Tab-separated table of C-alpha atoms in Angstrom:
chain	number	residue	atom	x	y	z
A	17	MET	CA	-0.059	-0.051	-0.165
A	18	THR	CA	1.573	3.325	-1.328
A	19	GLU	CA	1.040	6.427	1.214
A	20	GLY	CA	-1.472	9.109	0.496
A	21	SER	CA	-0.469	12.677	-0.610
A	22	PRO	CA	-0.696	15.027	2.534
A	23	ALA	CA	-4.478	16.152	0.954
A	24	ASP	CA	-5.698	12.491	1.565
A	25	ALA	CA	-4.429	11.990	5.260
A	26	PRO	CA	-6.588	11.366	7.737
A	27	LYS	CA	-7.794	14.303	9.506
A	28	ASP	CA	-9.530	15.374	13.022
A	29	GLY	CA	-11.587	17.945	12.119
A	30	ASP	CA	-10.031	20.284	9.562
A	31	ARG	CA	-6.572	19.313	10.803
A	32	PRO	CA	-4.497	16.541	9.290
A	33	LEU	CA	-3.887	13.997	12.027
A	34	ARG	CA	-0.317	13.943	13.485
A	35	ARG	CA	1.467	10.625	12.162
A	36	ASP	CA	1.015	8.532	15.275
A	37	ALA	CA	-2.409	9.479	15.641
A	38	ALA	CA	-2.867	8.474	12.067
A	39	LEU	CA	-1.308	5.273	12.718
A	40	ASN	CA	-3.421	4.414	15.612
A	41	ARG	CA	-6.566	5.488	13.867
A	42	GLU	CA	-5.724	2.972	11.224
A	43	LYS	CA	-4.762	0.267	13.752
A	44	ILE	CA	-8.311	0.853	15.461
A	45	LEU	CA	-10.216	0.684	11.989
A	46	HIS	CA	-8.356	-2.512	10.796
A	47	ALA	CA	-9.376	-4.009	14.389
A	48	ALA	CA	-12.977	-3.094	14.097
A	49	ARG	CA	-13.137	-4.574	10.985
A	50	GLU	CA	-11.991	-7.798	12.059
A	51	ILE	CA	-13.838	-7.934	15.137
A	52	PHE	CA	-17.499	-6.769	13.692
A	53	GLY	CA	-16.618	-8.873	10.676
A	54	GLN	CA	-16.359	-11.983	13.024
A	55	ARG	CA	-18.824	-11.123	16.130
A	56	GLY	CA	-21.091	-8.350	14.225
A	57	LEU	CA	-21.994	-5.203	15.664
A	58	GLY	CA	-22.778	-5.909	19.116
A	59	VAL	CA	-19.278	-5.439	20.284
A	60	THR	CA	-18.429	-2.356	22.195
A	61	LEU	CA	-15.754	0.055	21.815
A	62	ASP	CA	-14.095	-1.265	24.654
A	63	ASP	CA	-14.039	-4.683	22.761
A	64	VAL	CA	-12.343	-2.620	19.674
A	65	ALA	CA	-9.558	-1.332	22.028
A	66	ARG	CA	-8.606	-4.592	23.406
A	67	HIS	CA	-8.412	-6.419	19.983
A	68	ALA	CA	-6.232	-3.178	18.533
A	69	GLY	CA	-4.275	-3.564	21.417
A	70	VAL	CA	-4.838	0.234	22.181
A	71	GLY	CA	-5.991	1.947	25.394
A	72	VAL	CA	-9.795	2.740	25.320
A	73	GLY	CA	-9.226	6.269	25.444
A	74	THR	CA	-7.198	6.371	22.384
A	75	VAL	CA	-10.484	4.937	20.305
A	76	TYR	CA	-12.534	7.121	22.044
A	77	ARG	CA	-10.638	10.074	21.095
A	78	ARG	CA	-10.932	8.883	17.553
A	79	PHE	CA	-14.211	7.834	17.740
A	80	PRO	CA	-16.430	9.109	20.150
A	81	THR	CA	-19.238	6.690	19.763
A	82	LYS	CA	-19.876	3.402	18.034
A	83	GLU	CA	-21.868	4.771	15.627
A	84	ALA	CA	-19.077	7.070	14.316
A	85	LEU	CA	-16.810	4.031	13.998
A	86	VAL	CA	-19.342	1.883	11.975
A	87	ARG	CA	-19.731	4.996	9.743
A	88	ALA	CA	-16.137	5.374	8.880
A	89	LEU	CA	-15.854	1.497	8.109
A	90	PHE	CA	-18.876	0.707	6.308
A	91	GLU	CA	-19.505	3.787	4.245
A	92	GLN	CA	-16.535	2.957	2.300
A	93	ASP	CA	-17.870	-0.781	1.880
A	94	LEU	CA	-20.875	0.550	0.579
A	95	GLU	CA	-19.079	2.449	-2.167
A	96	MET	CA	-16.990	-0.371	-2.986
A	97	ARG	CA	-20.147	-2.429	-3.561
A	98	GLN	CA	-21.347	0.251	-5.916
A	99	GLY	CA	-18.008	0.379	-7.830
A	100	SER	CA	-18.538	-3.840	-7.776
A	101	ALA	CA	-21.658	-3.236	-9.925
A	102	GLU	CA	-20.675	-0.357	-11.979
A	103	ARG	CA	-17.696	-2.955	-13.241
A	104	ALA	CA	-20.197	-5.711	-13.745
A	105	LEU	CA	-22.273	-3.528	-15.880
A	106	THR	CA	-19.310	-3.069	-18.417
A	107	HIS	CA	-18.630	-6.767	-18.622
A	108	PRO	CA	-18.817	-7.899	-22.172
A	109	ASP	CA	-20.853	-11.060	-20.924
A	110	PRO	CA	-24.011	-9.617	-19.176
A	111	TRP	CA	-24.697	-13.062	-17.740
A	112	GLN	CA	-21.415	-13.296	-16.384
A	113	GLY	CA	-21.148	-9.729	-15.017
A	114	PHE	CA	-24.464	-10.297	-12.946
A	115	VAL	CA	-22.412	-13.586	-11.719
A	116	ASP	CA	-19.368	-11.606	-10.689
A	117	PHE	CA	-21.299	-9.304	-8.793
A	118	LEU	CA	-23.804	-11.920	-6.993
A	119	MET	CA	-20.583	-13.829	-5.911
A	120	GLU	CA	-18.782	-10.799	-4.717
A	121	MET	CA	-21.561	-9.343	-2.658
A	122	SER	CA	-22.481	-12.622	-1.319
A	123	ALA	CA	-18.888	-13.355	-0.095
A	124	ASP	CA	-18.975	-10.063	1.844
A	125	LEU	CA	-22.408	-10.518	3.390
A	126	ALA	CA	-21.631	-14.123	4.398
A	127	GLU	CA	-18.097	-13.718	5.846
A	128	ASN	CA	-18.759	-10.107	7.490
A	129	ARG	CA	-21.442	-10.301	9.922
A	130	GLY	CA	-21.065	-6.717	10.672
A	131	LEU	CA	-21.390	-5.616	6.934
A	132	HIS	CA	-24.570	-7.783	6.852
A	133	GLU	CA	-26.082	-6.201	9.909
A	134	VAL	CA	-25.209	-2.685	8.153
A	135	ILE	CA	-26.599	-3.574	4.905
A	136	MET	CA	-29.280	-6.108	5.067
A	137	LEU	CA	-30.597	-5.145	8.809
A	138	GLY	CA	-30.094	-1.127	8.779
A	139	SER	CA	-28.079	-1.612	12.174
A	140	HIS	CA	-26.361	1.703	12.979
A	141	SER	CA	-27.687	3.760	10.048
A	142	SER	CA	-26.632	7.177	9.183
A	143	GLU	CA	-27.832	9.242	6.151
A	144	SER	CA	-25.089	8.549	4.187
A	145	ILE	CA	-25.298	4.778	4.814
A	146	GLU	CA	-28.755	4.885	4.146
A	147	THR	CA	-28.074	6.780	0.470
A	148	ALA	CA	-25.749	4.269	-0.308
A	149	ARG	CA	-27.971	1.280	0.532
A	150	GLY	CA	-30.782	2.685	-1.344
A	151	GLY	CA	-28.744	3.388	-3.958
A	152	MET	CA	-27.959	-0.100	-4.723
A	153	LEU	CA	-31.499	-0.734	-6.542
A	154	PRO	CA	-30.945	1.247	-9.924
A	155	PHE	CA	-27.716	-0.688	-10.665
A	156	LEU	CA	-29.303	-4.441	-9.462
A	157	GLU	CA	-32.108	-3.440	-12.137
A	158	ALA	CA	-29.856	-2.585	-14.546
A	159	LEU	CA	-27.633	-5.987	-13.841
A	160	ILE	CA	-31.040	-7.965	-14.160
A	161	HIS	CA	-32.127	-6.050	-17.276
A	162	ARG	CA	-28.792	-6.709	-19.290
A	163	ALA	CA	-28.691	-10.412	-18.280
A	164	GLN	CA	-32.088	-11.006	-19.201
A	165	GLU	CA	-31.770	-9.024	-22.618
A	166	SER	CA	-29.137	-11.403	-23.397
A	167	GLY	CA	-31.541	-14.436	-22.962
A	168	ASP	CA	-29.185	-15.705	-19.980
A	169	LEU	CA	-31.360	-14.560	-16.673
A	170	ARG	CA	-34.821	-15.955	-16.212
A	171	ALA	CA	-37.786	-13.565	-17.038
A	172	GLU	CA	-39.399	-13.828	-13.561
A	173	VAL	CA	-36.275	-12.588	-11.747
A	174	THR	CA	-36.480	-9.055	-10.131
A	175	ALA	CA	-34.302	-6.768	-8.115
A	176	SER	CA	-36.345	-7.712	-4.966
A	177	ASP	CA	-35.193	-11.304	-5.332
A	178	ILE	CA	-31.312	-10.036	-4.737
A	179	PRO	CA	-31.809	-9.192	-1.128
A	180	VAL	CA	-33.587	-12.679	-0.229
A	181	ILE	CA	-31.010	-14.377	-1.968
A	182	GLN	CA	-28.242	-12.834	0.106
A	183	GLN	CA	-30.177	-13.378	2.869
A	184	MET	CA	-30.463	-17.219	2.241
A	185	LEU	CA	-26.732	-17.463	1.750
A	186	SER	CA	-25.571	-15.540	4.804
A	187	SER	CA	-27.973	-17.748	6.801
A	188	ALA	CA	-26.187	-20.802	5.287
A	189	SER	CA	-22.730	-19.724	6.114
A	190	GLN	CA	-24.327	-18.944	10.023
A	191	PHE	CA	-25.798	-22.374	10.005
A	192	THR	CA	-22.577	-24.294	10.197
A	193	GLN	CA	-21.371	-21.928	13.496
A	194	GLY	CA	-18.060	-21.254	12.021
A	195	GLN	CA	-17.358	-25.083	11.018
A	196	GLN	CA	-17.843	-24.489	7.151
A	197	PRO	CA	-18.607	-20.545	7.002
A	198	ASP	CA	-17.674	-20.982	3.140
A	199	ILE	CA	-20.576	-23.047	2.666
A	200	TRP	CA	-22.602	-20.356	0.904
A	201	ARG	CA	-20.705	-20.964	-2.161
A	202	ARG	CA	-22.329	-24.432	-2.849
A	203	TYR	CA	-25.542	-22.980	-2.384
A	204	ILE	CA	-25.254	-20.034	-4.702
A	205	GLU	CA	-24.326	-22.604	-7.579
A	206	VAL	CA	-27.480	-24.401	-6.873
A	207	LEU	CA	-29.219	-20.775	-6.918
A	208	LEU	CA	-27.354	-19.649	-10.132
A	209	ASN	CA	-28.703	-23.000	-11.962
A	210	GLY	CA	-32.249	-22.097	-10.986
A	211	LEU	CA	-31.689	-18.462	-12.266
A	212	ARG	CA	-30.368	-19.279	-15.462
A	213	GLU	CA	-33.059	-19.170	-18.297
A	214	ARG	CA	-33.342	-22.767	-20.333
A	215	PRO	CA	-36.107	-23.836	-22.427
A	216	ASP	CA	-37.071	-26.488	-20.114
A	217	ASN	CA	-37.694	-24.080	-17.023
A	218	THR	CA	-41.182	-24.113	-15.340
A	219	PRO	CA	-42.547	-20.956	-14.587
A	220	LEU	CA	-42.165	-19.784	-10.791
A	221	THR	CA	-45.257	-19.713	-9.337
A	222	THR	CA	-44.847	-17.134	-6.399
A	223	PRO	CA	-44.420	-13.828	-7.301
A	224	SER	CA	-41.292	-11.892	-6.084
A	225	LEU	CA	-41.616	-9.415	-3.003
A	226	SER	CA	-42.516	-5.772	-4.090
A	227	ASN	CA	-39.663	-3.358	-3.781
A	228	GLU	CA	-41.317	-1.427	-1.056
A	229	THR	CA	-41.835	-4.579	1.187
A	230	VAL	CA	-38.034	-5.125	0.985
A	231	GLU	CA	-36.839	-1.617	1.585
A	232	GLN	CA	-39.450	-1.660	4.749
A	233	VAL	CA	-37.887	-5.279	5.875
A	234	MET	CA	-34.567	-3.742	5.518
A	235	GLY	CA	-35.117	-0.712	7.256
A	236	LEU	CA	-34.744	1.962	4.281
A	237	VAL	CA	-38.381	3.239	4.526
A	238	ARG	CA	-40.758	3.016	7.461
A	239	PRO	CA	-43.820	0.828	7.577
A	240	ALA	CA	-47.137	2.596	6.403
A	241	GLU	CA	-48.687	2.664	9.910
A	242	GLU	CA	-45.547	4.422	11.284
A	243	ARG	CA	-46.006	7.090	8.749
A	244	GLU	CA	-49.356	7.719	9.723
C-alpha cells in the first residue's frame, strides 16, 4: 500500500492527524473491521480497543461513539459495492457480469457479520449509509435487465429477489456455526442454476416481493402505519 498525499491524510476536523495519531486510527479501523466481521455490531468500543491493543481512551479520541466508528468503516464498504456493480455493468458478458457481482456481494455478506447487519438489517444507519444502501437498486435493476436481454437470466427474476437471496446465503453460512463458513458457495451454485434461463424451465408460481416490502424489511423506509 502506498502512502497517500498530504491532502489524503486522515483528519481530525479540519486538521491533518499527526503520524502517530493517524497510525492509531488505522490500527483501530483494522481491528474494528476484523471484530465486527467476526462477531457483528454487538461488540463495544472497549472490545475494539482490546482487539487493537490500544487504550480505550485512544479509541474514544478518534471515534467518540460506536456509530462514528461504524460509519467510518461501512460507508467505504458500501461505496465499494457500488463500484463492483459499475464494473459488472461494463462486463462484455451480461450473465458473467451479473454472476461476478452476486458472488462478490455474497462473499462480503456471508463472511462479514457486521457488513451484513449494516446492509441487510439497517443496524447503526446514518444518512450517508442509507443513501448508499438505497442507491444499489438502480444498479441491480440494470444488471438484471442486461442479463435478461441477453437471454441468460430467467424473465421472472426481479431486483427484490437479490436481497432475499443474499439473506439465504448468509443464513447458510451462519448455520454451520463456524465449521464451514464458506458453505454459501455451494448454495449459490444451486441458486445460479435456478436463475439461468433454459428452454425446460417451469414458470415460477410465487411472485417476488415488492421493492417496497424489501425496503421496509431492510429498514430503508418506515412501515405505512408508522408514517401515519
